[in-house]
Amino acid sequence: DDLYLSYFAEFLRPGGQIGIVVPGLMKDFDGPVPEHLTRRQKSGGTFWAEDCRSFHTLQWWHHLWNRSSLVEVEIADTLPDGCEFWLRWERAVVAAGKSHFPSDVEVLEADGGKYLGFIRMIAHRSSL
């Protein structure tokens, strides 16, 4: 959540580290949401729902944290093969029969990391 940084920073001493890894966009859409993210999958679900508006790019997260006087960003990047890790997780959940939601395997295979992956941010608490 883009509003949690100030909340979590309260628990950090000056110099203390904070980090997140979140699903995100590897790049912004050039127009409407790509069709492979919005079409109904064989699992019955549609990946791109209203809540997906919380998916942001690395640049968006980096800008958000850099605007804050609470932290100093140390690392801001995307996880290499993040979409592949996500796909492996989805396949494992399906194989274990533990999915509470329709599988996203189909959309992750179609995307191949073009838009979907993981954003990593690591920062330390500023000395205020």
Coordinates of C-alpha atoms in Angstrom, one line a residue:
D1 CA 0.0 0.0 0.0
D2 CA 1.4 3.3 -1.0
L3 CA 0.4 4.9 2.4
Y4 CA 2.1 2.3 4.7
L5 CA 5.6 3.7 4.5
S6 CA 5.0 6.3 7.2
Y7 CA 3.3 3.8 9.4
F8 CA 6.1 1.2 9.2
A9 CA 8.8 3.9 9.6
E10 CA 7.5 4.5 13.1
F11 CA 8.8 1.1 14.1
L12 CA 12.3 1.7 12.8
R13 CA 15.2 3.3 14.7
P14 CA 17.3 5.7 12.6
G15 CA 19.4 3.7 10.3
G16 CA 17.1 0.7 10.6
Q17 CA 16.2 -1.1 7.3
I18 CA 12.9 -1.6 5.7
G19 CA 12.2 -3.6 2.5
I20 CA 9.3 -4.7 0.4
V21 CA 8.8 -7.1 -2.5
V22 CA 5.5 -6.5 -4.2
P23 CA 3.8 -7.6 -7.4
G24 CA 4.0 -4.8 -9.9
L25 CA 4.2 -3.6 -13.5
M26 CA 7.5 -4.0 -15.3
K27 CA 6.4 -1.1 -17.5
D28 CA 3.3 1.1 -17.9
F29 CA 0.6 0.3 -20.5
D30 CA 0.8 2.3 -23.7
G31 CA -2.9 2.4 -23.9
P32 CA -5.7 0.3 -22.4
V33 CA -4.9 -2.7 -20.2
P34 CA -3.5 -5.4 -22.5
E35 CA -6.0 -8.0 -23.6
H36 CA -4.2 -11.0 -22.2
L37 CA -4.6 -9.4 -18.7
T38 CA -8.3 -8.8 -19.0
R39 CA -9.7 -11.9 -20.9
R40 CA -11.4 -14.7 -19.0
Q41 CA -9.0 -17.5 -18.3
K42 CA -9.8 -21.2 -18.5
S43 CA -9.8 -21.3 -14.7
G44 CA -12.8 -19.0 -14.8
G45 CA -11.1 -15.9 -13.5
T46 CA -10.1 -12.7 -15.0
F47 CA -6.7 -11.5 -13.8
W48 CA -7.0 -7.7 -14.1
A49 CA -9.6 -6.5 -11.6
E50 CA -10.1 -3.1 -10.0
D51 CA -7.7 -4.0 -7.2
C52 CA -4.9 -4.3 -9.8
R53 CA -4.8 -0.5 -10.0
S54 CA -2.5 -0.9 -6.9
F55 CA 0.1 -2.5 -9.2
H56 CA 2.7 0.2 -10.0
T57 CA 6.1 0.3 -11.8
L58 CA 9.5 0.4 -10.2
Q59 CA 9.7 4.1 -11.2
W60 CA 6.5 4.8 -9.3
W61 CA 7.7 3.1 -6.1
H62 CA 11.1 4.7 -6.3
H63 CA 9.5 8.2 -6.7
L64 CA 7.1 7.6 -3.8
W65 CA 9.9 6.5 -1.4
N66 CA 12.3 9.2 -2.6
R67 CA 9.7 11.9 -1.9
S68 CA 9.6 10.9 1.7
S69 CA 12.0 12.4 4.3
L70 CA 11.5 9.2 6.4
V71 CA 13.8 6.9 4.4
E72 CA 16.8 6.9 2.1
V73 CA 16.5 4.3 -0.7
E74 CA 19.4 1.9 -1.0
I75 CA 18.0 -0.5 -3.6
A76 CA 15.2 -0.1 -6.1
D77 CA 14.9 -2.8 -8.7
T78 CA 12.8 -5.6 -10.2
L79 CA 13.5 -9.2 -9.4
P80 CA 15.1 -11.0 -12.3
D81 CA 12.7 -13.7 -13.5
G82 CA 10.0 -12.4 -11.1
C83 CA 7.2 -13.5 -13.4
E84 CA 8.7 -17.0 -13.6
F85 CA 8.8 -17.2 -9.8
W86 CA 5.2 -16.1 -9.6
L87 CA 4.3 -18.7 -12.3
R88 CA 6.1 -21.5 -10.3
W89 CA 4.2 -20.4 -7.2
E90 CA 0.8 -20.5 -9.0
R91 CA 1.6 -23.9 -10.4
A92 CA 2.5 -25.3 -7.0
V93 CA -0.6 -23.9 -5.4
V94 CA -2.8 -25.5 -8.1
A95 CA -0.9 -28.8 -7.9
A96 CA -1.4 -28.8 -4.1
G97 CA -5.1 -28.0 -4.5
K98 CA -4.8 -25.1 -2.1
S99 CA -5.9 -22.2 -4.3
H100 CA -8.7 -20.0 -2.9
F101 CA -8.9 -18.1 -6.2
P102 CA -9.0 -19.0 -9.9
S103 CA -5.5 -19.8 -11.1
D104 CA -3.4 -17.1 -12.8
V105 CA -1.1 -19.6 -14.6
E106 CA -2.7 -18.8 -18.0
V107 CA -2.2 -15.1 -17.7
L108 CA 1.4 -15.4 -16.3
E109 CA 2.3 -17.7 -19.2
A110 CA 0.9 -15.3 -21.7
D111 CA 2.6 -12.3 -20.1
G112 CA 6.0 -13.9 -19.8
G113 CA 7.3 -11.0 -17.7
K114 CA 6.4 -8.3 -20.2
Y115 CA 4.2 -6.5 -17.7
L116 CA 4.0 -8.6 -14.6
G117 CA 6.7 -9.2 -12.1
F118 CA 8.0 -8.2 -8.6
I119 CA 9.3 -4.8 -7.5
R120 CA 12.0 -4.7 -4.7
M121 CA 12.6 -1.7 -2.5
I122 CA 15.1 -1.5 0.3
A123 CA 15.7 1.6 2.4
H124 CA 17.0 2.7 5.7
R125 CA 15.3 5.1 8.2
S126 CA 16.6 8.6 7.9
S127 CA 18.1 10.4 10.9
L128 CA 15.5 13.0 11.5

